[in-house]
Coordinates of C-alpha atoms in Angstrom, one line a residue:
Chain A
X1 CA 26.9 -15.2 -6.9
X2 CA 28.0 -12.2 -5.1
X3 CA 29.8 -9.1 -6.3
X4 CA 33.5 -8.8 -5.5
X5 CA 36.2 -6.5 -6.3
X6 CA 36.9 -8.1 -9.5
X7 CA 33.4 -8.5 -11.0
X8 CA 31.3 -5.7 -9.5
X9 CA 31.5 -3.4 -12.5
X10 CA 30.3 -6.0 -14.9
X11 CA 27.5 -7.0 -12.4
X12 CA 26.6 -3.4 -12.0
X13 CA 26.3 -3.0 -15.8
X14 CA 24.1 -6.0 -15.9
X15 CA 21.9 -4.3 -13.2
X16 CA 22.4 -7.0 -10.6
X17 CA 21.1 -5.6 -7.3
X18 CA 24.0 -7.0 -5.3
X19 CA 26.5 -4.8 -7.1
X20 CA 24.6 -1.8 -5.9
X21 CA 25.0 -3.1 -2.4
X22 CA 28.7 -3.7 -3.1
X23 CA 29.3 -0.1 -4.2
X24 CA 27.4 1.5 -1.3
X25 CA 29.4 -0.8 1.1
X26 CA 32.7 0.2 -0.7
X27 CA 32.2 3.7 -1.8
X28 CA 29.8 5.3 0.6
X29 CA 32.7 6.8 2.8
X30 CA 34.3 8.3 -0.3
X31 CA 31.0 9.7 -1.8
X32 CA 30.2 11.1 1.6
X33 CA 33.5 12.7 1.8
X34 CA 33.0 14.4 -1.7
X35 CA 29.5 15.5 -0.9
X36 CA 30.4 16.7 2.5
X37 CA 33.2 18.9 1.3
X38 CA 30.8 20.6 -1.3
X39 CA 27.6 20.7 0.8
X40 CA 28.7 21.2 4.3
X41 CA 28.4 25.0 4.1
X42 CA 24.7 24.5 3.6
X43 CA 24.2 23.0 7.0
X44 CA 21.4 20.9 5.8
X45 CA 21.7 17.1 6.3
X46 CA 18.6 16.4 4.3
X47 CA 19.9 18.0 1.2
X48 CA 23.3 15.9 1.7
X49 CA 21.5 12.7 2.1
X50 CA 19.2 13.3 -1.0
X51 CA 22.4 14.2 -3.1
X52 CA 24.1 11.0 -1.9
X53 CA 21.1 8.8 -2.9
X54 CA 20.9 10.7 -6.3
X55 CA 24.6 10.0 -6.9
X56 CA 24.3 6.3 -6.3
X57 CA 21.2 6.2 -8.5
X58 CA 22.9 8.0 -11.4
X59 CA 25.8 5.5 -11.1
X60 CA 23.4 2.7 -11.3
X61 CA 21.3 4.0 -14.1
X62 CA 24.5 5.2 -16.1
X63 CA 26.7 2.3 -15.4
X64 CA 26.7 1.2 -18.9
X65 CA 28.5 4.4 -20.0
X66 CA 31.4 3.6 -17.8
X67 CA 34.7 2.3 -19.4
X68 CA 37.6 1.0 -17.6
X69 CA 38.9 -0.7 -14.5
X70 CA 38.4 -0.4 -10.8
X71 CA 40.8 2.7 -10.6
X72 CA 38.9 4.4 -13.3
X73 CA 35.7 3.5 -11.8
X74 CA 36.8 5.3 -8.5
X75 CA 37.7 8.4 -10.4
X76 CA 34.5 8.2 -12.5
X77 CA 32.2 8.1 -9.4
X78 CA 34.2 10.9 -7.7
X79 CA 33.6 13.0 -10.7
X80 CA 29.9 12.1 -10.7
X81 CA 29.7 12.9 -6.9
X82 CA 31.3 16.2 -7.3
X83 CA 29.4 17.2 -10.3
X84 CA 26.1 16.2 -8.5
X85 CA 27.1 18.0 -5.2
X86 CA 27.9 21.2 -7.1
X87 CA 24.4 20.9 -8.8
X88 CA 22.8 20.6 -5.5
X89 CA 24.8 23.4 -4.0
X90 CA 23.9 25.6 -6.8
X91 CA 20.2 24.7 -6.5
X92 CA 20.1 25.1 -2.9
X93 CA 21.8 28.5 -3.1
X94 CA 19.3 29.8 -5.6
X95 CA 16.4 28.7 -3.5
X96 CA 18.0 30.3 -0.4
X97 CA 18.3 33.7 -2.2
X98 CA 14.6 33.3 -3.3
X99 CA 13.4 32.7 0.2
X100 CA 15.3 35.2 2.0
X101 CA 13.8 37.9 -0.1
X102 CA 16.9 39.8 -0.9
X103 CA 17.5 41.1 -4.4
X104 CA 21.2 41.2 -3.8
X105 CA 23.4 39.2 -6.1
X106 CA 26.0 36.9 -4.8
X107 CA 29.1 38.6 -5.9
X108 CA 31.0 35.3 -6.1
X109 CA 28.7 33.9 -8.6
X110 CA 30.0 34.3 -12.1
X111 CA 27.9 34.6 -15.3
X112 CA 29.0 31.3 -16.2
X113 CA 27.5 29.8 -13.0
X114 CA 24.3 31.6 -13.9
X115 CA 24.5 30.1 -17.5
X116 CA 24.7 26.6 -16.1
X117 CA 21.7 27.2 -13.9
X118 CA 19.7 28.8 -16.6
X119 CA 20.6 26.6 -19.5
X120 CA 19.1 23.2 -19.8
X121 CA 22.0 21.0 -19.2
X122 CA 21.3 18.8 -22.3
X123 CA 21.5 21.7 -24.5
X124 CA 24.6 22.9 -22.9
X125 CA 26.2 19.4 -23.3
X126 CA 25.1 19.5 -26.8
X127 CA 27.1 22.6 -27.4
X128 CA 30.1 21.5 -25.4
X129 CA 30.2 18.5 -27.6
X130 CA 31.0 20.8 -30.5
X131 CA 34.3 21.9 -28.8
X132 CA 37.7 20.2 -29.4
X133 CA 38.5 17.5 -26.8
X134 CA 40.9 19.5 -24.8
X135 CA 38.5 22.4 -24.6
X136 CA 35.7 20.0 -23.7
X137 CA 37.7 18.7 -20.9
X138 CA 38.4 22.2 -19.6
X139 CA 34.7 23.2 -19.8
X140 CA 33.7 20.2 -17.9
X141 CA 36.2 20.6 -15.2
X142 CA 35.3 24.3 -14.8
X143 CA 31.6 24.3 -15.0
X144 CA 30.6 20.8 -14.0
X145 CA 33.1 20.0 -11.5
X146 CA 33.8 23.5 -10.3
X147 CA 37.6 23.4 -10.7
X148 CA 39.7 26.7 -10.6
X149 CA 41.6 27.7 -13.8
X150 CA 44.9 27.3 -11.9
X151 CA 44.0 23.7 -10.9
X152 CA 42.9 22.9 -14.7
X153 CA 46.2 24.3 -15.8
X154 CA 48.2 22.0 -13.5
X155 CA 46.2 19.1 -14.4
X156 CA 46.5 19.4 -18.1
X157 CA 49.9 20.8 -18.2
X158 CA 49.0 23.9 -19.7
X159 CA 49.7 27.4 -18.5
X160 CA 47.1 29.5 -16.8
X161 CA 47.1 32.0 -19.4
X162 CA 46.3 29.3 -22.1
X163 CA 43.5 28.0 -20.1
X164 CA 42.0 31.5 -19.6
X165 CA 42.4 31.9 -23.4
X166 CA 40.8 28.7 -24.3
X167 CA 37.8 29.3 -22.1
X168 CA 37.4 32.8 -23.5
X169 CA 37.5 31.5 -27.0
X170 CA 35.4 28.4 -26.1
X171 CA 32.7 30.6 -24.6
X172 CA 32.8 32.8 -27.9
X173 CA 32.3 29.7 -29.9
X174 CA 29.5 28.4 -27.7
X175 CA 27.6 31.6 -27.8
X176 CA 27.9 31.7 -31.6
X177 CA 26.7 28.2 -31.9
X178 CA 23.9 28.8 -29.5
X179 CA 22.7 31.7 -31.6
X180 CA 22.8 29.4 -34.6
X181 CA 20.8 26.8 -32.6
X182 CA 18.2 29.4 -31.7
X183 CA 18.7 28.7 -28.0
X184 CA 17.8 32.2 -27.1
X185 CA 19.3 34.9 -25.2
X186 CA 20.4 33.0 -22.1
X187 CA 23.7 32.0 -23.6
X188 CA 25.5 35.3 -24.0
Chain B
X1 CA 26.0 13.2 -28.5
X2 CA 27.9 12.1 -25.5
X3 CA 26.2 12.8 -22.2
X4 CA 27.8 14.0 -19.0
X5 CA 28.4 10.5 -17.6
X6 CA 30.3 9.5 -20.8
X7 CA 32.3 12.6 -20.8
X8 CA 33.2 12.2 -17.1
X9 CA 34.9 9.0 -18.1
X10 CA 37.6 11.0 -19.9
X11 CA 38.3 13.5 -17.2
X12 CA 41.4 12.6 -15.0
X13 CA 40.4 13.6 -11.6
X14 CA 42.9 14.0 -8.7
X15 CA 41.7 11.5 -6.2
X16 CA 44.0 12.7 -3.3
X17 CA 41.6 15.7 -3.3
X18 CA 39.0 13.4 -1.8
X19 CA 38.8 12.3 1.7
X20 CA 36.6 9.4 2.9
X21 CA 34.4 10.1 5.8
X22 CA 33.5 7.3 8.2
X23 CA 29.9 5.8 7.7
X24 CA 28.1 3.7 10.2
X25 CA 26.4 0.5 9.2
X26 CA 23.2 2.0 9.8
X27 CA 23.8 4.7 7.3
X28 CA 24.8 2.2 4.7
X29 CA 21.7 0.3 5.3
X30 CA 19.6 3.4 5.0
X31 CA 21.3 4.3 1.6
X32 CA 20.6 0.8 0.3
X33 CA 17.0 0.8 1.3
X34 CA 16.2 4.0 -0.4
X35 CA 18.2 3.1 -3.5
X36 CA 16.2 -0.3 -3.8
X37 CA 13.0 1.5 -3.6
X38 CA 13.9 3.8 -6.3
X39 CA 15.3 1.2 -8.6
X40 CA 12.6 -1.5 -8.1
X41 CA 10.4 -0.3 -10.7
X42 CA 12.9 0.2 -13.4
X43 CA 14.7 -3.1 -12.7
X44 CA 11.4 -5.0 -13.0
X45 CA 11.0 -3.7 -16.5
X46 CA 14.4 -4.8 -17.5
X47 CA 14.0 -8.2 -16.1
X48 CA 10.8 -8.5 -18.2
X49 CA 12.7 -7.5 -21.3
X50 CA 15.3 -10.0 -20.7
X51 CA 12.7 -12.7 -20.3
X52 CA 11.0 -11.8 -23.4
X53 CA 14.5 -12.3 -25.0
X54 CA 15.0 -15.6 -23.4
X55 CA 11.6 -16.7 -24.9
X56 CA 12.5 -15.7 -28.3
X57 CA 15.2 -18.1 -28.7
X58 CA 13.8 -21.6 -29.2
X59 CA 16.0 -23.9 -31.0
X60 CA 14.7 -26.5 -33.3
X61 CA 11.2 -25.3 -33.0
X62 CA 9.7 -28.3 -31.3
X63 CA 6.8 -28.1 -29.0
X64 CA 7.7 -25.6 -26.2
X65 CA 5.7 -23.4 -24.0
X66 CA 7.4 -20.7 -21.9
X67 CA 5.7 -18.8 -19.3
X68 CA 7.1 -15.5 -18.3
X69 CA 6.1 -13.0 -15.8
X70 CA 6.5 -9.3 -15.4
X71 CA 5.4 -8.2 -12.1
X72 CA 4.2 -4.6 -11.6
X73 CA 3.9 -2.9 -8.3
X74 CA 0.5 -1.6 -7.5
X75 CA 1.0 1.8 -6.2
X76 CA -2.7 2.4 -5.3
X77 CA -5.6 0.4 -5.0
X78 CA -7.8 1.1 -8.0
X79 CA -11.3 -0.2 -8.7
X80 CA -10.7 -2.8 -11.2
X81 CA -13.4 -2.6 -13.7
X82 CA -11.4 -3.2 -16.7
X83 CA -8.1 -5.2 -16.2
X84 CA -6.9 -4.3 -19.8
X85 CA -6.8 -0.7 -19.1
X86 CA -5.2 -1.4 -15.7
X87 CA -2.2 -3.1 -17.5
X88 CA -2.4 -0.6 -20.3
X89 CA 0.0 2.0 -18.9
X90 CA 1.4 2.4 -15.5
X91 CA 1.5 -1.4 -15.0
X92 CA 2.3 -2.6 -18.4
X93 CA 6.1 -2.8 -17.7
X94 CA 6.7 -0.6 -20.7
X95 CA 9.4 2.1 -20.5
X96 CA 8.2 5.7 -20.0
X97 CA 9.1 6.8 -23.6
X98 CA 6.5 4.7 -25.0
X99 CA 3.7 5.5 -22.6
X100 CA 1.6 8.1 -24.3
X101 CA -1.6 10.2 -23.7
X102 CA -2.6 8.0 -20.8
X103 CA -3.2 5.2 -23.3
X104 CA -1.5 2.0 -23.7
X105 CA -1.3 -1.1 -25.5
X106 CA -4.5 -2.6 -24.2
X107 CA -6.6 0.5 -24.0
X108 CA -8.9 -0.6 -26.9
X109 CA -9.0 -4.3 -26.0
X110 CA -11.9 -4.3 -23.7
X111 CA -14.4 -3.2 -26.3
X112 CA -13.6 -6.2 -28.6
X113 CA -12.9 -8.9 -26.1
X114 CA -15.1 -11.7 -25.1
X115 CA -16.3 -11.7 -21.6
X116 CA -15.6 -15.1 -20.2
X117 CA -16.4 -15.0 -16.5
X118 CA -15.5 -18.5 -15.5
X119 CA -14.7 -19.0 -11.8
X120 CA -13.2 -21.9 -10.1
X121 CA -12.6 -22.3 -6.4
X122 CA -10.2 -24.6 -4.8
X123 CA -8.1 -24.8 -1.6
X124 CA -9.2 -21.4 -0.5
X125 CA -8.3 -19.7 -3.7
X126 CA -10.7 -18.4 -6.3
X127 CA -9.4 -18.1 -9.8
X128 CA -11.6 -16.1 -12.4
X129 CA -11.0 -15.6 -16.1
X130 CA -12.5 -12.2 -16.9
X131 CA -11.9 -11.4 -20.5
X132 CA -10.1 -13.1 -23.5
X133 CA -9.4 -12.1 -26.9
X134 CA -7.5 -13.6 -29.9
X135 CA -6.2 -11.4 -32.6
X136 CA -5.1 -14.2 -35.0
X137 CA -1.6 -14.2 -33.5
X138 CA -2.0 -13.7 -29.8
X139 CA -4.4 -14.9 -27.3
X140 CA -4.7 -12.3 -24.3
X141 CA -6.5 -13.3 -21.2
X142 CA -7.3 -11.3 -18.0
X143 CA -7.8 -13.1 -14.7
X144 CA -8.4 -12.3 -11.1
X145 CA -7.1 -14.2 -8.1
X146 CA -8.7 -13.9 -4.7
X147 CA -7.3 -15.7 -1.8
X148 CA -8.3 -16.3 1.9
X149 CA -4.7 -15.9 3.1
X150 CA -2.2 -13.3 2.1
X151 CA 0.0 -14.3 -0.8
X152 CA 2.5 -11.5 -0.8
X153 CA 3.0 -8.9 -3.4
X154 CA 1.9 -10.9 -6.4
X155 CA 4.9 -12.8 -7.7
X156 CA 3.3 -15.9 -8.8
X157 CA 4.1 -18.7 -11.2
X158 CA 1.1 -20.1 -12.9
X159 CA 1.3 -22.9 -15.5
X160 CA 0.6 -21.7 -18.9
X161 CA -2.7 -22.6 -20.9
X162 CA -2.5 -25.2 -23.6
X163 CA -3.6 -24.1 -27.0
X164 CA -3.4 -27.0 -29.3
X165 CA -3.6 -25.0 -32.5
X166 CA -0.3 -23.4 -31.6
X167 CA 2.8 -25.6 -31.9
X168 CA 5.3 -23.2 -30.6
X169 CA 4.2 -20.5 -28.1
X170 CA 5.8 -17.6 -26.5
X171 CA 4.2 -15.2 -24.2
X172 CA 4.1 -13.0 -21.0
X173 CA 2.3 -12.9 -17.8
X174 CA 1.8 -9.9 -15.7
X175 CA 0.3 -10.1 -12.2
X176 CA -0.3 -7.2 -9.9
X177 CA -1.8 -6.9 -6.3
X178 CA -4.8 -4.5 -6.4
X179 CA -6.2 -5.0 -2.9
X180 CA -5.7 -7.2 0.1
X181 CA -5.6 -10.8 -0.9
X182 CA -6.7 -9.7 -4.4
X183 CA -4.7 -9.9 -7.5
X184 CA -5.3 -9.2 -11.3
X185 CA -3.3 -10.7 -14.1
X186 CA -2.9 -10.3 -17.7
X187 CA -1.5 -13.2 -19.8
X188 CA -0.6 -13.5 -23.4
X189 CA 0.2 -16.5 -25.6
X190 CA 1.5 -16.0 -29.1
X191 CA 1.9 -18.3 -31.9
X192 CA 5.5 -18.2 -32.9
X193 CA 4.8 -19.9 -36.2
X194 CA 3.2 -18.2 -39.1
X195 CA 0.3 -20.3 -39.1
X196 CA -3.2 -18.6 -39.2
X197 CA -6.2 -20.2 -37.5
X198 CA -9.5 -18.7 -37.0
X199 CA -10.4 -20.3 -34.0
X200 CA -8.3 -21.5 -30.9
X201 CA -9.4 -23.8 -28.1
X202 CA -7.9 -23.0 -24.8
X203 CA -7.3 -25.5 -22.1
X204 CA -6.0 -24.0 -18.9
X205 CA -5.7 -26.7 -16.3
X206 CA -4.1 -25.2 -13.2
X207 CA -3.0 -27.7 -10.5
X208 CA -0.6 -25.5 -8.6
X209 CA 0.2 -21.9 -8.1
X210 CA 3.7 -21.0 -6.9
X211 CA 4.6 -18.0 -4.9
X212 CA 8.1 -17.3 -6.3
X213 CA 9.1 -15.0 -3.5
X214 CA 8.5 -17.5 -0.6
X215 CA 8.9 -20.7 -2.5
X216 CA 5.4 -21.6 -1.4
X217 CA 3.2 -23.8 -3.6
X218 CA -0.6 -23.8 -3.4
X219 CA -2.1 -27.1 -4.9
X220 CA -5.7 -27.2 -6.3
X221 CA -7.7 -27.6 -9.3
X222 CA -8.7 -24.8 -11.4
X223 CA -9.6 -26.0 -14.8
X224 CA -10.8 -23.9 -17.6
X225 CA -11.7 -24.6 -21.3
X226 CA -13.0 -22.2 -23.7
X227 CA -12.5 -21.4 -27.4
X228 CA -12.0 -18.0 -29.1
X229 CA -12.7 -16.8 -32.6
X230 CA -10.1 -14.5 -34.1
X231 CA -10.9 -10.9 -34.5
X232 CA -11.1 -9.6 -38.0
X233 CA -7.9 -8.5 -39.3
X234 CA -6.4 -7.0 -42.3
X235 CA -3.0 -8.3 -43.6
X236 CA -0.4 -6.2 -45.5
X237 CA 2.8 -7.6 -47.0
X238 CA 5.5 -5.0 -46.4
X239 CA 8.9 -6.6 -47.0
X240 CA 11.1 -3.5 -46.5
X241 CA 14.3 -3.6 -44.8
X242 CA 17.3 -1.6 -43.5
X243 CA 20.9 -2.8 -43.5
X244 CA 23.4 -1.0 -41.1
X245 CA 26.3 -1.9 -38.9
X246 CA 26.1 -5.4 -40.1
X247 CA 22.6 -6.0 -39.0
X248 CA 19.7 -6.3 -41.4
X249 CA 16.2 -5.8 -40.0
X250 CA 13.2 -6.5 -42.3
X251 CA 9.6 -5.6 -41.7
X252 CA 7.6 -8.4 -43.3
X253 CA 4.0 -8.2 -42.5
X254 CA 1.5 -5.9 -40.8
X255 CA -1.9 -7.4 -39.4
X256 CA -4.2 -4.7 -38.5
X257 CA -7.1 -5.6 -36.2
X258 CA -9.7 -3.4 -34.7
X259 CA -7.9 -3.0 -31.3
X260 CA -4.3 -3.5 -32.2
X261 CA -1.8 -4.3 -34.9
X262 CA 1.0 -6.9 -35.2
X263 CA 4.3 -6.5 -37.0
X264 CA 6.2 -9.4 -38.2
X265 CA 9.9 -8.7 -38.6
X266 CA 13.1 -10.6 -39.3
X267 CA 16.7 -9.9 -38.2
X268 CA 19.8 -11.1 -39.9
X269 CA 23.4 -10.5 -38.9
X270 CA 26.7 -10.3 -40.9
X271 CA 29.6 -12.5 -40.1
X272 CA 31.7 -9.5 -38.7
X273 CA 28.9 -9.0 -36.0
X274 CA 28.7 -12.7 -35.4
X275 CA 32.5 -12.9 -34.8
X276 CA 32.3 -10.1 -32.1
X277 CA 29.0 -10.8 -30.4
X278 CA 27.1 -13.8 -29.1
X279 CA 23.8 -12.5 -29.8
X280 CA 21.9 -9.8 -31.5
X281 CA 18.4 -8.7 -30.5
X282 CA 16.2 -6.3 -32.3
X283 CA 13.4 -4.3 -30.7
X284 CA 11.2 -2.2 -32.9
X285 CA 9.6 1.0 -31.7
X286 CA 6.8 2.5 -33.9
X287 CA 5.4 5.9 -34.3
X288 CA 3.2 7.5 -37.2
X289 CA 3.3 10.5 -39.4
X290 CA 0.9 12.3 -36.8
X291 CA 3.4 11.9 -34.1
X292 CA 1.6 9.1 -32.2
X293 CA 4.0 6.9 -30.4
X294 CA 2.7 3.2 -30.2
X295 CA 3.0 1.2 -27.1
X296 CA 3.7 -2.4 -27.9
X297 CA 4.8 -5.7 -26.5
X298 CA 7.0 -8.3 -28.0
X299 CA 5.4 -11.8 -28.7
X300 CA 8.7 -13.6 -28.7
X301 CA 10.1 -15.2 -31.9
X302 CA 12.0 -18.1 -33.3
X303 CA 14.8 -18.8 -35.6
X304 CA 17.7 -21.0 -36.5
X305 CA 20.3 -19.4 -34.1
X306 CA 20.7 -16.4 -31.9
X307 CA 21.4 -14.0 -35.0
X308 CA 18.7 -15.0 -37.4
X309 CA 15.3 -14.7 -35.9
X310 CA 11.7 -14.0 -36.8
X311 CA 9.9 -11.8 -34.3
X312 CA 6.5 -10.3 -33.9
X313 CA 5.3 -7.5 -31.8
X314 CA 1.9 -6.2 -31.0
X315 CA 1.1 -2.6 -30.8
X316 CA -1.9 -0.4 -29.8
X317 CA -4.8 0.5 -32.0
X318 CA -3.7 2.3 -35.1
X319 CA -4.7 5.9 -35.5
X320 CA -7.3 5.9 -38.3
X321 CA -6.0 9.1 -39.8
X322 CA -2.3 8.0 -39.8
X323 CA -0.9 7.4 -43.4
X324 CA 2.6 6.3 -42.5
X325 CA 4.0 4.1 -39.8
X326 CA 7.7 4.7 -39.0
X327 CA 9.5 1.7 -37.5
X328 CA 13.0 2.3 -35.8
X329 CA 15.0 -0.8 -35.0
X330 CA 16.9 -0.8 -31.8
X331 CA 19.7 -3.4 -31.9
X332 CA 21.3 -4.8 -28.7
X333 CA 24.5 -6.8 -29.2
X334 CA 25.5 -8.8 -26.2
X335 CA 28.0 -11.4 -25.2
X336 CA 26.9 -14.5 -23.2
X337 CA 28.4 -15.4 -19.9
X338 CA 27.8 -18.5 -18.0
X339 CA 25.5 -16.6 -15.7
X340 CA 23.3 -15.0 -18.1
X341 CA 22.8 -17.9 -20.6
X342 CA 22.3 -21.4 -21.2
X343 CA 20.7 -23.3 -24.0
X344 CA 17.8 -25.7 -23.6
X345 CA 16.7 -27.9 -26.5
X346 CA 13.3 -29.6 -26.1
X347 CA 12.6 -32.6 -28.2
X348 CA 9.4 -34.1 -29.4
X349 CA 9.3 -36.5 -26.4
X350 CA 9.6 -33.6 -24.0
X351 CA 13.1 -34.4 -23.2
X352 CA 15.2 -31.5 -22.2
X353 CA 18.9 -31.1 -23.1
X354 CA 20.7 -28.3 -21.6
X355 CA 24.2 -27.1 -22.8
X356 CA 26.3 -24.1 -22.3
X357 CA 27.9 -21.8 -24.7
X358 CA 31.4 -21.1 -25.5
X359 CA 31.7 -17.5 -24.5
X360 CA 33.6 -14.6 -26.3
X361 CA 35.5 -12.1 -24.1
X362 CA 32.8 -10.4 -21.9
X363 CA 31.9 -6.9 -22.6
X364 CA 29.3 -4.6 -21.8
X365 CA 26.3 -4.8 -24.4
X366 CA 26.1 -2.4 -27.3
X367 CA 23.2 -0.7 -28.3
X368 CA 22.6 0.7 -32.0
X369 CA 19.8 2.5 -33.5
X370 CA 19.2 1.9 -37.2
X371 CA 17.6 4.1 -39.8
X372 CA 13.8 4.3 -39.9
X373 CA 11.7 2.0 -42.0
X374 CA 8.7 3.8 -43.4
X375 CA 5.6 1.9 -44.1
X376 CA 2.9 3.4 -46.3
X377 CA -0.4 2.5 -45.1
X378 CA -2.5 4.0 -47.9
X379 CA -0.9 1.6 -50.5

């Protein structure tokens, strides 16, 4: 039996190899698009290739965590692709800074970006999990998917001021919790 | 705690933001090739687990022999001195979290095993039985295959040995290519019934070896007969259970031998779970109070239906300083589909009846972790 548009999610979750082929055939152009958009400034095809492989592998390994239909699946893998690509971008930028020998700090990089890099992702997720659902979504959009506060406000139908506010309060809450969890000084 | 992949489910992302980029067939093929390489190891492990599950459901408990295979890829070509230790870790098909300290399930087997050293040559293929051991529950045999022609990467089907003392058998078979035209294997046959015999007679008459990758069959005669005495073992009755989420898991018995220990456990499922799921399957992971995690392999099991089953699982040698064992039941609830399930009943005359199951609406399997069952070893 082969994977089709109707059954591929189920087959993917059952770890049938043909489902992996199916998603590569169907979604590679899309995944490439997402990755390209984030990683093209690096001008490094090797990193892009590696990232694309990593995205598909993560989809394969985590397919069981997906819930929904084909439309949701498309959104889900876009989100994974974006989150992975941003991850690769951040790592690559960090490496570039190290190799170039400059001590100059990228003015664009916020403290939050640094936090994501510094913090072990698992611990960060553990913290984010403590937030209310709305705040959790905001944090994931901002720090994992790299969305701007304006875009988040449009998406969630909230004002930009309230997004700014929620992020401010959320960060405060996280830093408190982090202290309680004895995660050390990186979360301040 | 939800992980990022679960959390991303809930994020409504604006798709129009993303533009597709044209991809050539060559690029697709390249991605697929790389992916297959990275998943092959994991995937094989999963298939093996699934097979053990299939073996565990034998209805009606008539004479049945099931041979399974878990194939491991040989990354390097080691010098095979001790096949047990070769299959102990990297090649055991065990998941990473139960591999520990470079030791594995079979680490201590060599010292207690009987060297068999029987060799048969037929049709250009030399089959050698190297070692064998019987712990009162499971017979474990290591063997070597050397061939004049290349037989691929080692996916063989070899008929199982006949052990007349064991009426109902379950087991596993792992084969790995270690050098050009040279393969090593480790086979286990477990007694599914709780019937203890001190000595088993093994008749292993192999008249064909199939290469499953290419559907090729090599006919020949490789006949072996030998007997094994059980290693000393010390039995403890435990009878402790945990009942959560409608699944009851009881650890019934512990048999400790010098190189391993066997846990007998039972699962029982409530009606509410039965109404929702076609099948429940319990795996046990075991650690001790000193922090050791024990590698283990299921021996299969049997029971009246797919919910009420008796299992046993063999774990590596117990740390002599441990005072407590902590067993954690991992429950998988699953629904059958016409693809992943069929039922075979084998009657006394060897007749096979195959039927399919009515299926519940399909959904992804659900995994639960129940509370620990603590076993006091000093009592």
